[in-house]
Coordinates of C-alpha atoms in Angstrom, one line a residue:
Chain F
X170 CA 34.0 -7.8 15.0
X171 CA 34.3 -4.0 15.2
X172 CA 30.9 -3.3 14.8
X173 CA 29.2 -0.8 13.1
X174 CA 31.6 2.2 12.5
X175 CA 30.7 5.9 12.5
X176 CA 32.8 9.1 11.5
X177 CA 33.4 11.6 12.4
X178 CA 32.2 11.0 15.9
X179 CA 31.3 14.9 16.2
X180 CA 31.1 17.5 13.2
X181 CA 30.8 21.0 14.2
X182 CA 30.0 23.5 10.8
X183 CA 28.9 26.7 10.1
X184 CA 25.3 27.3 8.3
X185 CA 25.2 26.6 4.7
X186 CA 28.2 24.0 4.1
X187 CA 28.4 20.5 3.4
X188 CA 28.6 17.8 5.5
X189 CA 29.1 14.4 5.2
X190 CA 28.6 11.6 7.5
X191 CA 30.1 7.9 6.9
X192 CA 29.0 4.3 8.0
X193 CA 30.9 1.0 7.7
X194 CA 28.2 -1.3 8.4
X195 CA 29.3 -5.2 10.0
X196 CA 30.5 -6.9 7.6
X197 CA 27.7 -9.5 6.2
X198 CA 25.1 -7.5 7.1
X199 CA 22.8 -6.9 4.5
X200 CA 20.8 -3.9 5.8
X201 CA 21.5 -0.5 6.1
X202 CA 19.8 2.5 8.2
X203 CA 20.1 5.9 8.9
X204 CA 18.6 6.9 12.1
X205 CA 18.7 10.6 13.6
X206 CA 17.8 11.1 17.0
X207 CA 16.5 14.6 18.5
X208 CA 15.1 15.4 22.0
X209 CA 11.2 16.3 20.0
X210 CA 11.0 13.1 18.0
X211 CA 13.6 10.6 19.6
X212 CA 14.9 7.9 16.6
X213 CA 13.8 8.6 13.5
X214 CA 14.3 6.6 10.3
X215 CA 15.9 8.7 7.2
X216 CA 17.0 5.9 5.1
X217 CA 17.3 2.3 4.6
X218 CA 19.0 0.3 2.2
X219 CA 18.9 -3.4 1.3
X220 CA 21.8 -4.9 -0.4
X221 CA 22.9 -1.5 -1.5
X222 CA 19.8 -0.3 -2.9
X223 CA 17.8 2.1 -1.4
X224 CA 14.1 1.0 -0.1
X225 CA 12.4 3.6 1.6
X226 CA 14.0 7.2 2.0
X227 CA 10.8 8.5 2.7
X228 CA 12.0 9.7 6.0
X229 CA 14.7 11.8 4.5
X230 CA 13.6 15.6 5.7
X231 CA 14.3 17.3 2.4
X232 CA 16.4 16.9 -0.7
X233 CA 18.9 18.6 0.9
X234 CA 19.1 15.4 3.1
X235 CA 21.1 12.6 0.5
X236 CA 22.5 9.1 1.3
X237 CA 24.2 6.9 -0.9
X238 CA 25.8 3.3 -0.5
X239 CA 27.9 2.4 -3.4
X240 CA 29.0 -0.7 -2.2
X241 CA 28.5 -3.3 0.9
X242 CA 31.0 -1.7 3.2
X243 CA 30.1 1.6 3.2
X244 CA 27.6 4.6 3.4
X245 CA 27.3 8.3 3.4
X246 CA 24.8 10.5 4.3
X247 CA 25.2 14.2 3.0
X248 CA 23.3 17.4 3.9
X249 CA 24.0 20.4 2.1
X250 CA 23.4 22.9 2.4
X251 CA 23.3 22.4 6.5
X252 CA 21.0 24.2 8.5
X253 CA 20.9 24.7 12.6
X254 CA 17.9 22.6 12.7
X255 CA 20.1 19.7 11.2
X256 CA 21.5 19.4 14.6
X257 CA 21.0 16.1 16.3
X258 CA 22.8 12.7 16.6
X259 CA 22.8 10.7 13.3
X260 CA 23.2 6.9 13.6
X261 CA 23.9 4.4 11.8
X262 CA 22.6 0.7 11.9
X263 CA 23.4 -2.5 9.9
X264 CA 21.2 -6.1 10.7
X265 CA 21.1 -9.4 9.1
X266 CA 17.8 -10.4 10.0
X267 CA 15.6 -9.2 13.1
X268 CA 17.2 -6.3 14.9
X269 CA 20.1 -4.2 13.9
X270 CA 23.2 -2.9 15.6
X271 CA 23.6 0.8 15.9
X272 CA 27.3 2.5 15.6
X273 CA 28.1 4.9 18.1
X274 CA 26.6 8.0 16.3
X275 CA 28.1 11.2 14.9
X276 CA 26.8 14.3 17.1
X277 CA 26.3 17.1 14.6
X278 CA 25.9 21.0 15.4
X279 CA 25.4 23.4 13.0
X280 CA 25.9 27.1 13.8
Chain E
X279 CA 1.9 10.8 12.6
X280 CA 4.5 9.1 15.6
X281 CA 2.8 5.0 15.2
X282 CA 4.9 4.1 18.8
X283 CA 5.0 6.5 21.8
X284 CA 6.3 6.2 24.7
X285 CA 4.4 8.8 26.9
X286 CA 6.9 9.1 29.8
X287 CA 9.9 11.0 29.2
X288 CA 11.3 9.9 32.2
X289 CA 11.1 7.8 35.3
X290 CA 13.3 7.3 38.5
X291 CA 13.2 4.4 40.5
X292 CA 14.5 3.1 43.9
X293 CA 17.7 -0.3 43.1
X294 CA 16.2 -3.1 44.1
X295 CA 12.6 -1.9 42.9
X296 CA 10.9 -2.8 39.7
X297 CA 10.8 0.0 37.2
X298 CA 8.2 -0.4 34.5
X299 CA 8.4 1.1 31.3
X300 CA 5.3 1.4 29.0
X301 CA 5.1 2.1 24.7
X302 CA 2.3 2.1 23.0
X303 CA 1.8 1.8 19.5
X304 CA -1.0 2.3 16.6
X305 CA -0.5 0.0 13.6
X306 CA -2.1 -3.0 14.0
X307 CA 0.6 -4.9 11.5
X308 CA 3.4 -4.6 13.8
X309 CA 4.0 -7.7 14.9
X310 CA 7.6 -8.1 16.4
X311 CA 8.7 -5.9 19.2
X312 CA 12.3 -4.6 20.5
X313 CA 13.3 -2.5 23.1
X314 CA 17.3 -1.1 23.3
X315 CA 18.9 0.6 25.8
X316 CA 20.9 3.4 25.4
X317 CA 24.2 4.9 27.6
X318 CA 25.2 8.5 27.0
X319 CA 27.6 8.7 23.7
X320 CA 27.2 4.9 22.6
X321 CA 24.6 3.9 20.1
X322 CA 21.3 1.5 21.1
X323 CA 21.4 -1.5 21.9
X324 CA 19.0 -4.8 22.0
X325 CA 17.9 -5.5 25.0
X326 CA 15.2 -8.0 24.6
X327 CA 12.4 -8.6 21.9
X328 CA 8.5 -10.2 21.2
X329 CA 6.5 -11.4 18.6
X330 CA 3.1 -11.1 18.6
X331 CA 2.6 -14.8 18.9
X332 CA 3.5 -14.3 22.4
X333 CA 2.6 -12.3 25.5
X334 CA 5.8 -12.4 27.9
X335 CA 9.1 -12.9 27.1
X336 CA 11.5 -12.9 30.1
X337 CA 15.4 -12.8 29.7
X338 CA 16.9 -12.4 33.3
X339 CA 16.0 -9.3 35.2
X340 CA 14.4 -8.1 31.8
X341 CA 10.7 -9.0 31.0
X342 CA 8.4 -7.8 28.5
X343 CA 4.7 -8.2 28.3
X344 CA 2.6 -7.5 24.6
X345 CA -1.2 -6.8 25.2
X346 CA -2.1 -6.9 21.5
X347 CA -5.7 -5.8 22.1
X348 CA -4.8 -2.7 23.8
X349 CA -1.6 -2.1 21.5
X350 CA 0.3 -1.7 24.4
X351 CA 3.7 -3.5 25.6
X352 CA 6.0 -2.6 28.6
X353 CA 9.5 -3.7 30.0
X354 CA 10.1 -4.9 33.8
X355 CA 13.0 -4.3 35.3
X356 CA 13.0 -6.6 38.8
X357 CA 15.4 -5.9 40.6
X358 CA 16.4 -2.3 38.7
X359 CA 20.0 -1.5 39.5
X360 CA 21.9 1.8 39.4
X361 CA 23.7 0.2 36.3
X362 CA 19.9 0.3 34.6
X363 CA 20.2 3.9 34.4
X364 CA 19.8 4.8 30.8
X365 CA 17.3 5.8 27.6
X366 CA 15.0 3.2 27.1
X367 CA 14.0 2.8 23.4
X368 CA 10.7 0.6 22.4
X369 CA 10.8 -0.4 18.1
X370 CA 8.1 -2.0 16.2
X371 CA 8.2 -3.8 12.7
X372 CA 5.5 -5.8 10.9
X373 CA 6.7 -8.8 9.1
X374 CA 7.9 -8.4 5.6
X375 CA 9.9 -5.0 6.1
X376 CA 12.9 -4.8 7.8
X377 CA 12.1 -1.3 8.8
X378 CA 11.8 -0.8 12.8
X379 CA 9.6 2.5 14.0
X380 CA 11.2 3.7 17.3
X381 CA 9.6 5.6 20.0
X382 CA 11.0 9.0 21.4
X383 CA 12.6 7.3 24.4
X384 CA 12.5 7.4 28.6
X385 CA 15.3 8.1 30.7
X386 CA 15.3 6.2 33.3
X387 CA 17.4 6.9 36.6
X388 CA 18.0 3.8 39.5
X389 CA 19.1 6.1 42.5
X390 CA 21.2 3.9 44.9

Protein backbone atom coordinates (compact mmCIF):
# COMPACT_ATOMS: atom_id res chain seq x y z
CA UNK A 1 0.00 0.00 0.00
CA UNK A 2 1.41 3.55 -0.87
CA UNK A 3 -0.29 5.25 1.71
CA UNK A 4 -1.80 8.38 1.74
CA UNK A 5 -0.40 10.52 -1.18
CA UNK A 6 0.20 14.36 -1.14
CA UNK A 7 1.16 16.84 -4.09
CA UNK A 8 2.92 18.84 -4.57
CA UNK A 9 5.22 18.16 -1.74
CA UNK A 10 6.10 22.05 -1.63
CA UNK A 11 4.24 25.03 -3.42
CA UNK A 12 5.85 28.22 -3.37
CA UNK A 13 3.30 31.37 -4.89
CA UNK A 14 3.09 34.78 -4.94
CA UNK A 15 0.17 36.69 -2.89
CA UNK A 16 -3.11 36.62 -4.51
CA UNK A 17 -3.03 33.36 -6.78
CA UNK A 18 -4.56 30.12 -6.66
CA UNK A 19 -3.38 27.20 -5.22
CA UNK A 20 -4.33 23.91 -5.09
CA UNK A 21 -3.42 21.00 -3.03
CA UNK A 22 -4.26 17.15 -3.80
CA UNK A 23 -4.79 14.01 -1.62
CA UNK A 24 -5.19 10.32 -2.73
CA UNK A 25 -6.36 8.88 0.32
CA UNK A 26 -5.63 4.68 0.97
CA UNK A 27 -7.59 3.03 -0.93
CA UNK A 28 -10.80 1.66 1.31
CA UNK A 29 -10.59 4.27 3.52
CA UNK A 30 -13.66 5.85 4.02
CA UNK A 31 -12.58 9.11 5.79
CA UNK A 32 -11.06 12.07 4.71
CA UNK A 33 -9.22 15.06 6.62
CA UNK A 34 -7.50 18.13 5.96
CA UNK A 35 -5.16 19.06 8.66
CA UNK A 36 -2.79 22.26 8.59
CA UNK A 37 -0.16 22.54 10.91
CA UNK A 38 1.46 25.95 12.14
CA UNK A 39 4.03 26.69 14.88
CA UNK A 40 0.91 29.00 16.99
CA UNK A 41 -1.80 26.29 16.77
CA UNK A 42 0.05 22.94 15.93
CA UNK A 43 -2.74 20.49 13.82
CA UNK A 44 -5.64 21.90 13.07
CA UNK A 45 -8.65 20.36 11.46
CA UNK A 46 -10.05 22.29 8.15
CA UNK A 47 -12.13 19.61 6.76
CA UNK A 48 -13.37 16.23 6.90
CA UNK A 49 -15.28 14.14 4.67
CA UNK A 50 -17.17 10.89 5.05
CA UNK A 51 -17.74 8.77 2.03
CA UNK A 52 -17.20 11.80 -0.06
CA UNK A 53 -19.48 14.10 1.61
CA UNK A 54 -18.36 16.76 3.54
CA UNK A 55 -19.22 16.63 7.58
CA UNK A 56 -17.78 19.35 9.27
CA UNK A 57 -15.82 22.20 7.45
CA UNK A 58 -16.20 24.26 10.25
CA UNK A 59 -12.52 24.63 10.62
CA UNK A 60 -12.03 25.98 7.16
CA UNK A 61 -10.47 29.65 7.97
CA UNK A 62 -12.46 31.55 5.35
CA UNK A 63 -14.36 31.03 2.16
CA UNK A 64 -11.35 31.62 0.47
CA UNK A 65 -10.33 28.16 2.02
CA UNK A 66 -12.41 25.36 -0.38
CA UNK A 67 -12.11 21.46 -0.47
CA UNK A 68 -13.84 19.16 -2.60
CA UNK A 69 -13.77 15.27 -3.04
CA UNK A 70 -15.56 14.16 -6.07
CA UNK A 71 -14.91 10.79 -5.72
CA UNK A 72 -13.16 8.01 -3.28
CA UNK A 73 -9.65 8.46 -4.51
CA UNK A 74 -9.23 11.85 -4.42
CA UNK A 75 -9.31 15.37 -2.83
CA UNK A 76 -8.36 18.99 -3.30
CA UNK A 77 -8.13 21.69 -1.16
CA UNK A 78 -8.00 25.19 -2.87
CA UNK A 79 -7.17 28.67 -1.47
CA UNK A 80 -7.56 31.52 -3.57
CA UNK A 81 -6.91 34.03 -3.35
CA UNK A 82 -3.61 33.04 -1.15
CA UNK A 83 -2.38 35.09 1.43
CA UNK A 84 1.14 34.99 3.46
CA UNK A 85 -0.64 33.93 6.46
CA UNK A 86 -1.74 30.75 4.41
CA UNK A 87 1.67 29.59 5.01
CA UNK A 88 2.03 26.29 6.95
CA UNK A 89 2.09 22.57 6.18
CA UNK A 90 -1.23 21.11 5.01
CA UNK A 91 -1.89 17.37 5.59
CA UNK A 92 -3.82 15.08 4.48
CA UNK A 93 -5.31 11.98 6.38
CA UNK A 94 -7.56 9.09 5.39
CA UNK A 95 -8.82 6.17 8.31
CA UNK A 96 -11.21 3.36 8.28
CA UNK A 97 -12.15 3.35 11.69
CA UNK A 98 -10.11 4.66 14.90
CA UNK A 99 -7.05 6.61 13.91
CA UNK A 100 -6.07 7.88 10.45
CA UNK A 101 -2.87 7.86 8.53
CA UNK A 102 -1.38 11.24 7.55
CA UNK A 103 0.41 11.71 3.94
CA UNK A 104 3.53 13.40 4.04
CA UNK A 105 2.23 16.97 3.86
CA UNK A 106 2.55 19.74 1.22
CA UNK A 107 4.71 22.71 2.75
CA UNK A 108 3.21 25.92 1.42
CA UNK A 109 4.74 29.55 1.39
CA UNK A 110 3.14 32.38 0.12
CA UNK A 111 5.09 35.53 -0.58
CA UNK B 1 -11.05 27.76 22.27
CA UNK B 2 -7.75 24.92 21.85
CA UNK B 3 -10.07 21.64 23.90
CA UNK B 4 -6.26 19.62 24.12
CA UNK B 5 -3.02 21.45 25.06
CA UNK B 6 -0.05 20.31 25.50
CA UNK B 7 1.71 23.05 27.65
CA UNK B 8 5.45 22.13 26.91
CA UNK B 9 6.73 23.09 23.76
CA UNK B 10 9.58 21.19 24.22
CA UNK B 11 11.58 18.75 26.46
CA UNK B 12 15.16 17.15 26.25
CA UNK B 13 16.02 14.16 27.91
CA UNK B 14 19.05 12.06 28.76
CA UNK B 15 18.93 7.99 26.31
CA UNK B 16 18.29 5.72 28.64
CA UNK B 17 16.07 8.07 30.83
CA UNK B 18 12.33 8.19 30.89
CA UNK B 19 10.83 11.24 29.16
CA UNK B 20 7.34 12.13 30.06
CA UNK B 21 5.09 13.88 28.06
CA UNK B 22 1.91 15.45 29.40
CA UNK B 23 -1.69 16.86 27.28
CA UNK B 24 -4.37 17.95 28.78
CA UNK B 25 -7.71 18.28 27.50
CA UNK B 26 -11.30 20.11 28.36
CA UNK B 27 -14.23 18.16 26.94
CA UNK B 28 -15.36 15.83 29.01
CA UNK B 29 -16.87 13.59 25.93
CA UNK B 30 -13.56 12.62 24.59
CA UNK B 31 -13.22 9.41 25.29
CA UNK B 32 -10.56 7.74 23.07
CA UNK B 33 -7.02 9.03 23.07
CA UNK B 34 -3.99 8.93 20.48
CA UNK B 35 -0.70 10.23 20.46
CA UNK B 36 1.54 10.29 16.94
CA UNK B 37 4.91 11.06 16.55
CA UNK B 38 6.26 13.11 14.03
CA UNK B 39 9.98 13.13 12.11
CA UNK B 40 10.89 16.34 10.20
CA UNK B 41 9.17 16.24 6.48
CA UNK B 42 7.03 12.94 7.07
CA UNK B 43 3.50 13.24 8.19
CA UNK B 44 2.16 11.83 11.94
CA UNK B 45 2.09 8.80 12.86
CA UNK B 46 0.20 6.44 15.56
CA UNK B 47 2.11 5.70 18.12
CA UNK B 48 -0.12 4.23 20.78
CA UNK B 49 -3.88 4.91 21.86
CA UNK B 50 -6.55 4.72 25.11
CA UNK B 51 -9.99 4.59 25.74
CA UNK B 52 -11.41 5.96 28.55
CA UNK B 53 -12.46 2.52 29.89
CA UNK B 54 -8.88 2.27 30.75
CA UNK B 55 -6.12 3.96 32.62
CA UNK B 56 -2.72 2.53 31.19
CA UNK B 57 -2.03 1.19 28.11
CA UNK B 58 1.52 -0.06 27.55
CA UNK B 59 3.00 -1.12 24.04
CA UNK B 60 6.86 -1.68 24.49
CA UNK B 61 8.90 1.22 25.59
CA UNK B 62 5.60 3.40 25.00
CA UNK B 63 3.07 3.76 27.97
CA UNK B 64 0.23 6.00 28.34
CA UNK B 65 -1.68 6.74 31.51
CA UNK B 66 -5.59 8.54 31.22
CA UNK B 67 -6.56 10.31 34.62
CA UNK B 68 -10.11 11.03 33.55
CA UNK B 69 -10.83 13.12 36.63
CA UNK B 70 -8.20 15.51 36.14
CA UNK B 71 -8.52 15.39 32.15
CA UNK B 72 -5.10 14.76 31.96
CA UNK B 73 -3.07 11.86 30.02
CA UNK B 74 0.69 11.55 29.37
CA UNK B 75 3.21 9.27 27.36
CA UNK B 76 6.34 7.41 29.02
CA UNK B 77 9.06 6.86 27.24
CA UNK B 78 11.45 4.18 29.37
CA UNK B 79 14.21 3.77 28.13
CA UNK B 80 14.06 7.21 25.65
CA UNK B 81 16.53 6.67 22.83
CA UNK B 82 18.17 9.26 20.56
CA UNK B 83 15.85 7.68 17.74
CA UNK B 84 12.77 9.09 20.10
CA UNK B 85 13.75 12.45 19.09
CA UNK B 86 10.75 13.97 17.43
CA UNK B 87 7.20 16.15 17.75
CA UNK B 88 4.99 14.47 19.91
CA UNK B 89 1.32 14.99 19.03
CA UNK B 90 -1.66 14.00 21.69
CA UNK B 91 -5.58 13.72 19.69
CA UNK B 92 -8.78 13.27 21.35
CA UNK B 93 -12.17 12.06 19.83
CA UNK B 94 -15.51 11.29 21.56
CA UNK B 95 -17.35 8.33 20.31
CA UNK B 96 -19.68 8.90 17.46
CA UNK B 97 -17.45 11.35 15.35
CA UNK B 98 -14.66 10.39 13.64
CA UNK B 99 -13.12 13.76 14.13
CA UNK B 100 -9.69 13.81 16.22
CA UNK B 101 -8.70 17.37 18.07
CA UNK B 102 -4.93 17.53 18.13
CA UNK B 103 -2.71 19.39 20.45
CA UNK B 104 -0.03 22.04 19.31
CA UNK B 105 2.73 19.50 19.80
CA UNK B 106 6.32 18.93 21.97
CA UNK B 107 9.51 18.45 20.51
CA UNK B 108 11.22 16.28 22.21
CA UNK B 109 15.21 15.80 21.93
CA UNK B 110 17.13 12.30 23.47
CA UNK B 111 20.73 13.74 23.61
CA UNK B 112 23.12 10.61 23.41
Amino acid sequence: DAGVIQSPRHEVTEMGQEVTLRCKPISGHNSLFWYRQTMMRGLELLIYFNNNVPIDDSGMPEDRFSAKMPNASFSTLKIQPSEPRDSAVYFCASSQDIGYTFGSGTRLTVV
Amino acid sequence: DQQVKQNSPSLSVQEGRISILNCDYTNSMFDYFLWYKKYPAEGPTFLISISSIKDKNEDGRFTVFLNKSAKHLSLHIVPSQPGDSAVYFCAASHTGTYKYIFGTGTRLKVLA
